[in-house]
Amino acid sequence: MSEGAAQPVERQLPTEEARDLFALVRELIQREIAPHAAAEEEAGHFPRELFTLLSASGLLGLPYDSEFGGGDQPYEVYLQVLEELAAARLTVGLGVSVHSLACHGLAGYGTKEQQTEHLPDMLGGGLLGAYCLSEPSSGSDAASLRTKAVREGDDWVITGTKAWITHGGIADFYTVLARTGGEGARGVTAFLVPGDAAGLGAAAPEKKMGMKGSPTAQLHFDGVRVPDARRIGDEGQGFAIALSALDSGRLGIAACAIGVAQAALTEALRYATERRQFGRPIADFQGLRFMLADMATQIEAGRALYLAAARLRDAGRPFSKEAAMAKLLCTDTAMKVTTDAVQVLGGYGYTADFPVERYMREAKVLQIVEGTNQIQRMVIARHLAGPEAR
Ligand SMILES: Cc1cc2nc3c(=O)[nH]c(=O)nc-3n(C[C@H](O)[C@H](O)[C@H](O)COP(=O)(O)OP(=O)(O)OC[C@H]3O[C@@H](n4cnc5c(N)ncnc54)[C@H](O)[C@@H]3O)c2cc1C
């Protein structure tokens, strides 16, 4: 069993360019990410300088158009990069995924002028993004958001509070969903707000169970003024933009979840081959061998599902239902596999001397963000019920 333990995952990469990209990613992980992950997570340190390096290396714009500084990579490749980054450190993998989510609106719905002006800096110019949909009183029921944007001449004035914002307080730009019309989804518009806008402030980061290096904070918009040139898409189109971003973002969360699960399995395998009880490695006992076999099988199933959804997206076909399924299966898998990894390590698994307890704490948040897994089931069920039910 030992020979498989530390092997890198064999990747399904469509091009030579993608294989080169993976060599770069693995080198960056080994040199810049993995050695600091445990200590920086413990200290709650966000590696802002690492994100500048990732941006300079082309890793913050991978699935976007090279005309605007992106990497032109299919989602199939981008997601596997996310998986490896998240396996090394979830704060980094999820951070890249959230940044990508924040770029989605402008890249998909912005005007050519907006894209030319902003996207190169967002995709490869060192800027870090955040996505602001949730509010203190609207999480799952996101369409009931209350943050308001009021038109004043050529400007919009934004007032309200956003909650749970990943990179809140440190991002260079925020994609913000605000109400410009009546109640419900049709009254929402998207804006690109600079991080240093007057009237924009952040609360102290939340004290979280895991992913402590990733700042999550409330953002207060106190009459933040942005020109109409920073409105993304049409008035009233914001919620559709937000949901479209989430379809793609959920695939990112799925890939991150499989990364965390893979890291937990790798550690469990390593430990099980070294730890001896009753005169032999614990990996010899069928009770653990079957558990490890189940963990590996669940990971492969999750990886296959997120890749299948990614290939639909790459082919320009609908993938919303499959993205919800991938998010649901992969994050539930991460929770199960990381919990089992703690079990494989016994008492040692419950201590901070080994990384599996951190993986278990990290897996939990993935069942919650970008639509809880209850919401994913609602999305899937709506698709099963047919177009009228959506
Ligand atoms: C670490 C972290 C980072 C985050 N980052 C961001 C970010 O960058 N940007 C952003 O906009 N948001 C972000 N979020 C917010 C996240 O998307 C929300 O927490 C999530 O959507 C759930 O909303 P809520 O917490 O208000 O829970 P609620 O919506 O209040 O849900 C509470 C419980 O009720 C269940 N529930 C609610 N409605 C239903 C229903 N109809 N049927 C069945 N069950 C239901 C939920 O599944 C959940 O179990 C982040 C959250 C966390 C924890």
Tab-separated table of C-alpha atoms and ligand atoms in Angstrom:
chain	number	residue	atom	x	y	z
A	1	MET	CA	0.000	0.000	0.000
A	2	SER	CA	2.887	2.377	0.695
A	3	GLU	CA	3.918	2.861	-2.925
A	4	GLY	CA	0.715	4.795	-3.764
A	5	ALA	CA	0.766	7.072	-0.756
A	6	ALA	CA	2.810	10.061	-1.909
A	7	GLN	CA	2.220	9.816	-5.647
A	8	PRO	CA	0.831	12.967	-7.261
A	9	VAL	CA	-2.617	12.559	-8.771
A	10	GLU	CA	-2.424	11.489	-12.396
A	11	ARG	CA	-4.036	14.334	-14.313
A	12	GLN	CA	-6.199	14.229	-17.416
A	13	LEU	CA	-4.736	17.151	-19.335
A	14	PRO	CA	-5.787	17.858	-22.911
A	15	THR	CA	-2.717	19.768	-24.174
A	16	GLU	CA	1.047	20.075	-23.828
A	17	GLU	CA	0.460	23.652	-22.624
A	18	ALA	CA	-1.712	22.344	-19.793
A	19	ARG	CA	0.959	19.819	-18.818
A	20	ASP	CA	3.543	22.638	-18.647
A	21	LEU	CA	1.101	24.644	-16.562
A	22	PHE	CA	0.874	21.786	-14.085
A	23	ALA	CA	4.630	21.582	-13.762
A	24	LEU	CA	4.628	25.286	-12.859
A	25	VAL	CA	1.744	24.887	-10.400
A	26	ARG	CA	3.402	21.957	-8.631
A	27	GLU	CA	6.685	23.832	-8.366
A	28	LEU	CA	4.915	26.866	-6.881
A	29	ILE	CA	3.077	24.650	-4.421
A	30	GLN	CA	6.234	22.934	-3.270
A	31	ARG	CA	8.261	26.117	-3.011
A	32	GLU	CA	5.780	28.776	-1.914
A	33	ILE	CA	2.576	27.252	-0.534
A	34	ALA	CA	2.931	23.854	1.168
A	35	PRO	CA	5.862	24.736	3.469
A	36	HIS	CA	3.919	27.618	5.095
A	37	ALA	CA	0.350	26.287	5.020
A	38	ALA	CA	0.008	24.820	8.523
A	39	ALA	CA	1.785	27.627	10.395
A	40	GLU	CA	0.077	30.441	8.505
A	41	GLU	CA	-3.361	28.888	8.933
A	42	GLU	CA	-2.692	28.502	12.648
A	43	ALA	CA	-1.628	32.154	12.822
A	44	GLY	CA	-4.553	33.338	10.688
A	45	HIS	CA	-2.184	34.893	8.151
A	46	PHE	CA	-3.458	35.669	4.656
A	47	PRO	CA	-0.612	35.361	2.101
A	48	ARG	CA	-1.400	38.498	0.046
A	49	GLU	CA	2.084	38.483	-1.527
A	50	LEU	CA	1.512	34.923	-2.738
A	51	PHE	CA	-1.563	36.092	-4.663
A	52	THR	CA	0.586	38.749	-6.358
A	53	LEU	CA	2.914	35.942	-7.410
A	54	LEU	CA	0.007	33.792	-8.612
A	55	SER	CA	-1.267	36.742	-10.633
A	56	ALA	CA	2.158	37.348	-12.189
A	57	SER	CA	2.346	33.620	-13.011
A	58	GLY	CA	-0.967	33.786	-14.879
A	59	LEU	CA	-2.864	31.740	-12.297
A	60	LEU	CA	-5.513	34.330	-11.388
A	61	GLY	CA	-7.007	34.503	-14.871
A	62	LEU	CA	-6.714	30.944	-16.171
A	63	PRO	CA	-10.255	30.383	-17.558
A	64	TYR	CA	-10.527	33.852	-19.122
A	65	ASP	CA	-9.833	35.261	-22.556
A	66	SER	CA	-6.184	35.993	-23.368
A	67	GLU	CA	-7.342	39.148	-25.203
A	68	PHE	CA	-7.790	40.654	-21.716
A	69	GLY	CA	-4.885	38.986	-19.953
A	70	GLY	CA	-6.477	35.625	-19.176
A	71	GLY	CA	-4.975	32.194	-19.684
A	72	ASP	CA	-7.443	30.785	-22.259
A	73	GLN	CA	-7.573	27.487	-20.359
A	74	PRO	CA	-10.632	25.240	-20.461
A	75	TYR	CA	-12.497	24.784	-17.193
A	76	GLU	CA	-11.353	21.166	-17.184
A	77	VAL	CA	-7.773	22.374	-16.709
A	78	TYR	CA	-8.500	25.363	-14.470
A	79	LEU	CA	-10.442	23.200	-11.990
A	80	GLN	CA	-7.665	20.659	-11.703
A	81	VAL	CA	-5.266	23.512	-10.896
A	82	LEU	CA	-7.691	24.665	-8.185
A	83	GLU	CA	-7.816	21.113	-6.826
A	84	GLU	CA	-4.037	21.007	-6.420
A	85	LEU	CA	-3.868	24.483	-4.866
A	86	ALA	CA	-6.627	23.574	-2.390
A	87	ALA	CA	-4.918	20.301	-1.500
A	88	ALA	CA	-1.863	22.333	-0.525
A	89	ARG	CA	-3.878	25.058	1.217
A	90	LEU	CA	-7.611	25.728	0.972
A	91	THR	CA	-7.192	29.463	1.664
A	92	VAL	CA	-5.241	29.653	-1.615
A	93	GLY	CA	-7.411	27.357	-3.774
A	94	LEU	CA	-10.652	28.906	-2.576
A	95	GLY	CA	-9.101	32.378	-2.818
A	96	VAL	CA	-8.311	31.828	-6.497
A	97	SER	CA	-11.830	30.462	-7.048
A	98	VAL	CA	-13.449	33.487	-5.365
A	99	HIS	CA	-11.237	35.863	-7.351
A	100	SER	CA	-12.394	34.134	-10.526
A	101	LEU	CA	-16.022	34.442	-9.355
A	102	ALA	CA	-15.493	38.178	-8.879
A	103	CYS	CA	-14.182	38.523	-12.459
A	104	HIS	CA	-17.056	36.542	-13.986
A	105	GLY	CA	-19.556	39.412	-14.229
A	106	LEU	CA	-17.324	41.858	-16.057
A	107	ALA	CA	-15.799	39.184	-18.308
A	108	GLY	CA	-19.218	37.804	-19.278
A	109	TYR	CA	-21.494	40.847	-19.246
A	110	GLY	CA	-19.274	43.949	-19.325
A	111	THR	CA	-18.955	46.220	-22.351
A	112	LYS	CA	-15.831	46.034	-24.493
A	113	GLU	CA	-14.726	49.393	-23.020
A	114	GLN	CA	-15.171	48.152	-19.449
A	115	GLN	CA	-13.340	44.926	-20.223
A	116	THR	CA	-10.449	46.746	-21.896
A	117	GLU	CA	-10.170	49.180	-18.999
A	118	HIS	CA	-10.443	46.790	-16.045
A	119	LEU	CA	-9.915	43.149	-16.973
A	120	PRO	CA	-6.152	43.115	-17.636
A	121	ASP	CA	-5.475	44.380	-14.093
A	122	MET	CA	-8.043	41.980	-12.636
A	123	LEU	CA	-6.864	38.892	-14.507
A	124	GLY	CA	-3.119	39.338	-14.407
A	125	GLY	CA	-2.189	42.753	-13.052
A	126	GLY	CA	-1.879	41.791	-9.412
A	127	LEU	CA	-5.343	42.852	-8.235
A	128	LEU	CA	-7.376	40.635	-5.907
A	129	GLY	CA	-11.176	40.423	-6.134
A	130	ALA	CA	-14.162	39.619	-3.941
A	131	TYR	CA	-17.789	38.759	-4.634
A	132	CYS	CA	-20.503	40.436	-2.569
A	133	LEU	CA	-23.926	38.801	-2.652
A	134	SER	CA	-24.698	37.646	0.924
A	135	GLU	CA	-26.029	39.986	3.597
A	136	PRO	CA	-26.725	39.567	7.309
A	137	SER	CA	-30.412	38.869	6.647
A	138	SER	CA	-30.173	37.250	3.198
A	139	GLY	CA	-28.060	34.151	2.695
A	140	SER	CA	-29.846	31.266	0.975
A	141	ASP	CA	-32.654	33.669	0.050
A	142	ALA	CA	-30.164	35.882	-1.780
A	143	ALA	CA	-32.804	37.587	-3.952
A	144	SER	CA	-34.135	39.354	-0.853
A	145	LEU	CA	-30.929	41.409	-0.515
A	146	ARG	CA	-31.370	44.951	0.802
A	147	THR	CA	-28.190	46.849	-0.097
A	148	LYS	CA	-29.406	49.717	-2.244
A	149	ALA	CA	-27.916	51.567	-5.198
A	150	VAL	CA	-29.623	54.864	-5.999
A	151	ARG	CA	-29.001	56.761	-9.229
A	152	GLU	CA	-27.662	60.327	-8.821
A	153	GLY	CA	-26.798	61.899	-12.173
A	154	ASP	CA	-24.057	59.810	-13.772
A	155	ASP	CA	-23.339	57.994	-10.500
A	156	TRP	CA	-24.830	55.305	-8.308
A	157	VAL	CA	-24.744	55.674	-4.532
A	158	ILE	CA	-24.553	52.342	-2.694
A	159	THR	CA	-25.693	51.912	0.912
A	160	GLY	CA	-25.994	48.737	2.949
A	161	THR	CA	-24.109	45.840	4.518
A	162	LYS	CA	-22.680	42.741	2.871
A	163	ALA	CA	-21.820	39.723	5.029
A	164	TRP	CA	-19.350	36.849	4.897
A	165	ILE	CA	-17.233	38.399	2.178
A	166	THR	CA	-14.131	36.349	1.387
A	167	HIS	CA	-11.228	38.839	0.997
A	168	GLY	CA	-13.500	41.456	2.613
A	169	GLY	CA	-11.402	44.456	3.626
A	170	ILE	CA	-8.320	43.432	1.644
A	171	ALA	CA	-9.661	43.075	-1.919
A	172	ASP	CA	-8.761	45.578	-4.619
A	173	PHE	CA	-12.169	45.282	-6.266
A	174	TYR	CA	-15.618	44.046	-5.282
A	175	THR	CA	-18.350	42.723	-7.545
A	176	VAL	CA	-21.403	43.969	-5.650
A	177	LEU	CA	-25.050	43.022	-6.088
A	178	ALA	CA	-27.362	45.842	-5.028
A	179	ARG	CA	-31.028	46.670	-5.315
A	180	THR	CA	-31.833	49.337	-7.907
A	181	GLY	CA	-35.472	48.418	-8.471
A	182	GLY	CA	-38.372	46.673	-6.775
A	183	GLU	CA	-38.335	43.560	-4.618
A	184	GLY	CA	-37.076	40.181	-5.788
A	185	ALA	CA	-34.492	39.006	-8.276
A	186	ARG	CA	-35.448	41.466	-11.032
A	187	GLY	CA	-34.630	44.516	-8.924
A	188	VAL	CA	-30.918	43.703	-8.572
A	189	THR	CA	-27.987	45.238	-10.492
A	190	ALA	CA	-24.258	44.394	-10.441
A	191	PHE	CA	-21.454	46.921	-9.899
A	192	LEU	CA	-17.676	46.843	-9.901
A	193	VAL	CA	-16.565	48.776	-6.815
A	194	PRO	CA	-12.902	49.683	-6.195
A	195	GLY	CA	-11.495	48.543	-2.863
A	196	ASP	CA	-10.462	52.070	-1.911
A	197	ALA	CA	-13.837	53.712	-2.633
A	198	ALA	CA	-14.795	56.439	-0.167
A	199	GLY	CA	-17.454	55.230	2.285
A	200	LEU	CA	-16.479	51.568	2.014
A	201	GLY	CA	-15.381	49.970	5.289
A	202	ALA	CA	-14.847	46.470	6.620
A	203	ALA	CA	-15.545	44.967	10.033
A	204	ALA	CA	-12.954	42.799	11.785
A	205	PRO	CA	-12.681	39.374	10.113
A	206	GLU	CA	-14.979	36.632	11.462
A	207	LYS	CA	-13.400	34.141	13.887
A	208	LYS	CA	-13.919	30.921	11.994
A	209	MET	CA	-13.664	27.186	12.678
A	210	GLY	CA	-11.261	26.696	9.780
A	211	MET	CA	-9.708	28.473	6.816
A	212	LYS	CA	-8.460	30.956	9.360
A	213	GLY	CA	-5.945	32.432	6.948
A	214	SER	CA	-8.726	33.517	4.600
A	215	PRO	CA	-10.294	36.783	5.786
A	216	THR	CA	-14.123	36.706	5.832
A	217	ALA	CA	-15.677	40.027	6.811
A	218	GLN	CA	-18.750	42.212	6.721
A	219	LEU	CA	-18.501	45.181	4.388
A	220	HIS	CA	-20.277	48.455	5.075
A	221	PHE	CA	-21.296	50.658	2.164
A	222	ASP	CA	-21.982	54.109	3.510
A	223	GLY	CA	-22.983	56.144	0.466
A	224	VAL	CA	-20.300	54.628	-1.779
A	225	ARG	CA	-20.384	56.505	-5.091
A	226	VAL	CA	-19.507	54.719	-8.325
A	227	PRO	CA	-19.964	56.028	-11.866
A	228	ASP	CA	-22.515	54.363	-14.134
A	229	ALA	CA	-19.505	53.185	-16.161
A	230	ARG	CA	-18.965	50.668	-13.327
A	231	ARG	CA	-22.408	49.114	-13.678
A	232	ILE	CA	-22.045	45.547	-15.003
A	233	GLY	CA	-24.746	44.482	-17.457
A	234	ASP	CA	-28.207	46.040	-17.589
A	235	GLU	CA	-30.180	47.446	-14.713
A	236	GLY	CA	-32.102	44.527	-13.220
A	237	GLN	CA	-29.765	41.926	-14.738
A	238	GLY	CA	-27.624	41.604	-11.606
A	239	PHE	CA	-29.229	38.536	-10.116
A	240	ALA	CA	-28.954	36.585	-13.359
A	241	ILE	CA	-25.267	37.601	-13.477
A	242	ALA	CA	-24.815	36.511	-9.853
A	243	LEU	CA	-26.381	33.095	-10.519
A	244	SER	CA	-24.363	32.582	-13.676
A	245	ALA	CA	-21.190	33.343	-11.703
A	246	LEU	CA	-22.287	30.842	-9.047
A	247	ASP	CA	-22.802	28.051	-11.597
A	248	SER	CA	-19.138	28.340	-12.499
A	249	GLY	CA	-18.053	29.122	-8.949
A	250	ARG	CA	-19.688	25.958	-7.620
A	251	LEU	CA	-17.458	23.928	-9.871
A	252	GLY	CA	-14.513	25.711	-8.256
A	253	ILE	CA	-15.788	24.761	-4.796
A	254	ALA	CA	-16.242	21.152	-5.955
A	255	ALA	CA	-12.650	21.021	-7.189
A	256	CYS	CA	-11.352	22.571	-3.954
A	257	ALA	CA	-13.319	19.968	-1.961
A	258	ILE	CA	-11.725	17.120	-3.861
A	259	GLY	CA	-8.323	18.732	-3.235
A	260	VAL	CA	-8.907	18.773	0.525
A	261	ALA	CA	-10.222	15.189	0.442
A	262	GLN	CA	-7.211	14.044	-1.588
A	263	ALA	CA	-4.820	15.690	0.873
A	264	ALA	CA	-6.576	13.882	3.738
A	265	LEU	CA	-6.399	10.527	1.961
A	266	THR	CA	-2.704	11.015	1.171
A	267	GLU	CA	-1.966	11.710	4.830
A	268	ALA	CA	-4.131	8.793	6.010
A	269	LEU	CA	-2.356	6.404	3.638
A	270	ARG	CA	1.059	7.611	4.733
A	271	TYR	CA	0.181	7.237	8.391
A	272	ALA	CA	-1.509	3.861	8.010
A	273	THR	CA	1.579	2.350	6.414
A	274	GLU	CA	3.889	3.694	9.160
A	275	ARG	CA	1.825	3.236	12.316
A	276	ARG	CA	2.104	-0.265	13.812
A	277	GLN	CA	-0.306	-1.978	16.214
A	278	PHE	CA	-0.532	-5.653	17.086
A	279	GLY	CA	2.924	-6.101	15.503
A	280	ARG	CA	2.066	-4.858	12.009
A	281	PRO	CA	1.157	-1.696	10.066
A	282	ILE	CA	-2.439	-0.681	10.722
A	283	ALA	CA	-2.857	-0.540	6.917
A	284	ASP	CA	-2.786	-4.359	7.016
A	285	PHE	CA	-6.097	-4.507	8.892
A	286	GLN	CA	-9.118	-5.008	6.681
A	287	GLY	CA	-11.182	-2.588	8.779
A	288	LEU	CA	-8.880	0.252	7.696
A	289	ARG	CA	-8.120	-1.054	4.204
A	290	PHE	CA	-11.813	-0.986	3.341
A	291	MET	CA	-12.145	2.515	4.796
A	292	LEU	CA	-9.196	3.739	2.695
A	293	ALA	CA	-10.623	2.015	-0.385
A	294	ASP	CA	-13.977	3.773	0.135
A	295	MET	CA	-12.235	7.142	0.598
A	296	ALA	CA	-10.288	6.711	-2.646
A	297	THR	CA	-13.398	5.598	-4.539
A	298	GLN	CA	-15.471	8.562	-3.326
A	299	ILE	CA	-12.712	10.970	-4.340
A	300	GLU	CA	-12.484	9.497	-7.846
A	301	ALA	CA	-16.286	9.682	-8.203
A	302	GLY	CA	-16.302	13.340	-7.153
A	303	ARG	CA	-13.416	14.204	-9.466
A	304	ALA	CA	-15.139	12.474	-12.386
A	305	LEU	CA	-18.372	14.382	-11.717
A	306	TYR	CA	-16.766	17.841	-11.540
A	307	LEU	CA	-14.742	17.094	-14.676
A	308	ALA	CA	-17.861	15.927	-16.529
A	309	ALA	CA	-19.631	19.182	-15.594
A	310	ALA	CA	-16.544	21.190	-16.610
A	311	ARG	CA	-16.460	19.497	-20.011
A	312	LEU	CA	-20.121	20.400	-20.581
A	313	ARG	CA	-19.236	24.015	-19.777
A	314	ASP	CA	-16.199	23.889	-22.068
A	315	ALA	CA	-18.422	22.557	-24.855
A	316	GLY	CA	-20.821	25.498	-24.389
A	317	ARG	CA	-23.629	23.238	-23.149
A	318	PRO	CA	-25.885	23.796	-20.109
A	319	PHE	CA	-24.140	22.670	-16.924
A	320	SER	CA	-26.075	24.309	-14.081
A	321	LYS	CA	-27.637	21.079	-12.757
A	322	GLU	CA	-24.340	19.203	-13.081
A	323	ALA	CA	-22.479	22.025	-11.279
A	324	ALA	CA	-24.921	21.781	-8.370
A	325	MET	CA	-24.532	17.985	-8.335
A	326	ALA	CA	-20.739	18.280	-8.383
A	327	LYS	CA	-20.752	20.840	-5.560
A	328	LEU	CA	-23.066	18.636	-3.494
A	329	LEU	CA	-21.247	15.356	-4.040
A	330	CYS	CA	-17.684	16.693	-3.822
A	331	THR	CA	-18.202	18.722	-0.647
A	332	ASP	CA	-20.109	15.922	1.107
A	333	THR	CA	-17.274	13.635	0.027
A	334	ALA	CA	-14.701	16.023	1.498
A	335	MET	CA	-16.568	16.028	4.826
A	336	LYS	CA	-16.780	12.221	4.906
A	337	VAL	CA	-13.227	11.564	3.748
A	338	THR	CA	-11.618	14.086	6.100
A	339	THR	CA	-13.632	12.716	9.036
A	340	ASP	CA	-12.505	9.195	8.135
A	341	ALA	CA	-8.897	10.403	7.829
A	342	VAL	CA	-9.029	11.623	11.431
A	343	GLN	CA	-10.297	8.161	12.376
A	344	VAL	CA	-7.421	6.466	10.546
A	345	LEU	CA	-4.932	8.479	12.607
A	346	GLY	CA	-6.743	7.669	15.870
A	347	GLY	CA	-5.901	10.027	18.753
A	348	TYR	CA	-3.082	11.618	16.758
A	349	GLY	CA	-5.627	12.633	14.123
A	350	TYR	CA	-7.410	14.745	16.708
A	351	THR	CA	-4.326	16.848	17.402
A	352	ALA	CA	-2.841	19.799	15.540
A	353	ASP	CA	0.397	17.802	15.124
A	354	PHE	CA	-1.113	16.269	11.991
A	355	PRO	CA	-2.968	18.117	9.223
A	356	VAL	CA	-6.100	15.951	9.092
A	357	GLU	CA	-7.980	17.850	11.820
A	358	ARG	CA	-7.429	21.047	9.786
A	359	TYR	CA	-8.737	19.341	6.646
A	360	MET	CA	-11.839	18.245	8.545
A	361	ARG	CA	-12.492	21.794	9.770
A	362	GLU	CA	-11.905	23.137	6.266
A	363	ALA	CA	-14.213	20.618	4.594
A	364	LYS	CA	-17.160	21.837	6.682
A	365	VAL	CA	-17.240	25.307	5.147
A	366	LEU	CA	-17.392	23.887	1.644
A	367	GLN	CA	-20.824	22.394	2.408
A	368	ILE	CA	-22.013	25.942	3.210
A	369	VAL	CA	-20.464	28.444	0.777
A	370	GLU	CA	-21.850	29.368	-2.659
A	371	GLY	CA	-25.196	27.852	-1.778
A	372	THR	CA	-25.521	25.362	1.066
A	373	ASN	CA	-25.913	21.733	0.095
A	374	GLN	CA	-29.636	22.007	0.884
A	375	ILE	CA	-29.812	24.760	-1.742
A	376	GLN	CA	-27.886	22.579	-4.236
A	377	ARG	CA	-30.544	19.886	-3.781
A	378	MET	CA	-33.239	22.489	-4.463
A	379	VAL	CA	-31.440	23.534	-7.664
A	380	ILE	CA	-31.076	19.923	-8.810
A	381	ALA	CA	-34.722	19.103	-7.991
A	382	ARG	CA	-35.907	22.161	-9.936
A	383	HIS	CA	-33.991	20.962	-12.982
A	384	LEU	CA	-35.504	17.506	-12.609
A	385	ALA	CA	-38.976	19.042	-12.491
A	386	GLY	CA	-38.443	20.679	-15.899
A	387	PRO	CA	-38.017	24.212	-17.281
A	388	GLU	CA	-41.334	25.596	-15.941
A	389	ALA	CA	-40.303	24.847	-12.357
A	390	ARG	CA	-37.016	26.774	-12.594
B	1	LIG	C1	-16.234	31.226	5.205
B	1	LIG	C2	-17.350	31.777	4.386
B	1	LIG	C3	-17.054	32.504	3.236
B	1	LIG	C4	-18.088	33.066	2.482
B	1	LIG	N1	-17.781	33.837	1.397
B	1	LIG	C5	-18.766	34.527	0.762
B	1	LIG	C6	-18.444	35.464	-0.271
B	1	LIG	O1	-17.282	35.656	-0.644
B	1	LIG	N2	-19.460	36.160	-0.839
B	1	LIG	C7	-20.767	35.987	-0.477
B	1	LIG	O2	-21.634	36.659	-1.044
B	1	LIG	N3	-21.097	35.098	0.497
B	1	LIG	C8	-20.131	34.368	1.119
B	1	LIG	N4	-20.445	33.468	2.130
B	1	LIG	C9	-21.853	33.332	2.535
B	1	LIG	C10	-22.453	31.995	2.177
B	1	LIG	O3	-22.688	31.927	0.802
B	1	LIG	C11	-23.710	31.832	3.028
B	1	LIG	O4	-23.287	31.607	4.354
B	1	LIG	C12	-24.619	30.724	2.545
B	1	LIG	O5	-25.184	31.058	1.301
B	1	LIG	C13	-25.734	30.424	3.543
B	1	LIG	O6	-26.378	31.577	3.961
B	1	LIG	P1	-26.594	31.840	5.541
B	1	LIG	O7	-25.297	31.641	6.204
B	1	LIG	O8	-27.269	33.142	5.688
B	1	LIG	O9	-27.530	30.673	6.011
B	1	LIG	P2	-29.150	30.615	5.907
B	1	LIG	O10	-29.578	30.945	4.525
B	1	LIG	O11	-29.736	31.382	7.027
B	1	LIG	O12	-29.401	29.060	6.142
B	1	LIG	C14	-29.382	28.453	7.422
B	1	LIG	C15	-29.727	26.966	7.238
B	1	LIG	O13	-31.037	26.847	6.659
B	1	LIG	C16	-30.972	26.060	5.479
B	1	LIG	N5	-31.965	26.559	4.532
B	1	LIG	C17	-32.218	27.855	4.166
B	1	LIG	N6	-33.203	27.896	3.265
B	1	LIG	C18	-33.584	26.610	3.037
B	1	LIG	C19	-34.561	25.971	2.202
B	1	LIG	N7	-35.345	26.694	1.382
B	1	LIG	N8	-34.668	24.637	2.237
B	1	LIG	C20	-33.879	23.889	3.042
B	1	LIG	N9	-32.928	24.426	3.863
B	1	LIG	C21	-32.787	25.755	3.854
B	1	LIG	C22	-29.548	26.234	4.966
B	1	LIG	O14	-29.166	25.176	4.109
B	1	LIG	C23	-28.787	26.254	6.282
B	1	LIG	O15	-28.580	24.933	6.704
B	1	LIG	C24	-19.436	32.863	2.879
B	1	LIG	C25	-19.723	32.095	4.010
B	1	LIG	C26	-18.708	31.570	4.761
B	1	LIG	C27	-19.061	30.778	6.005
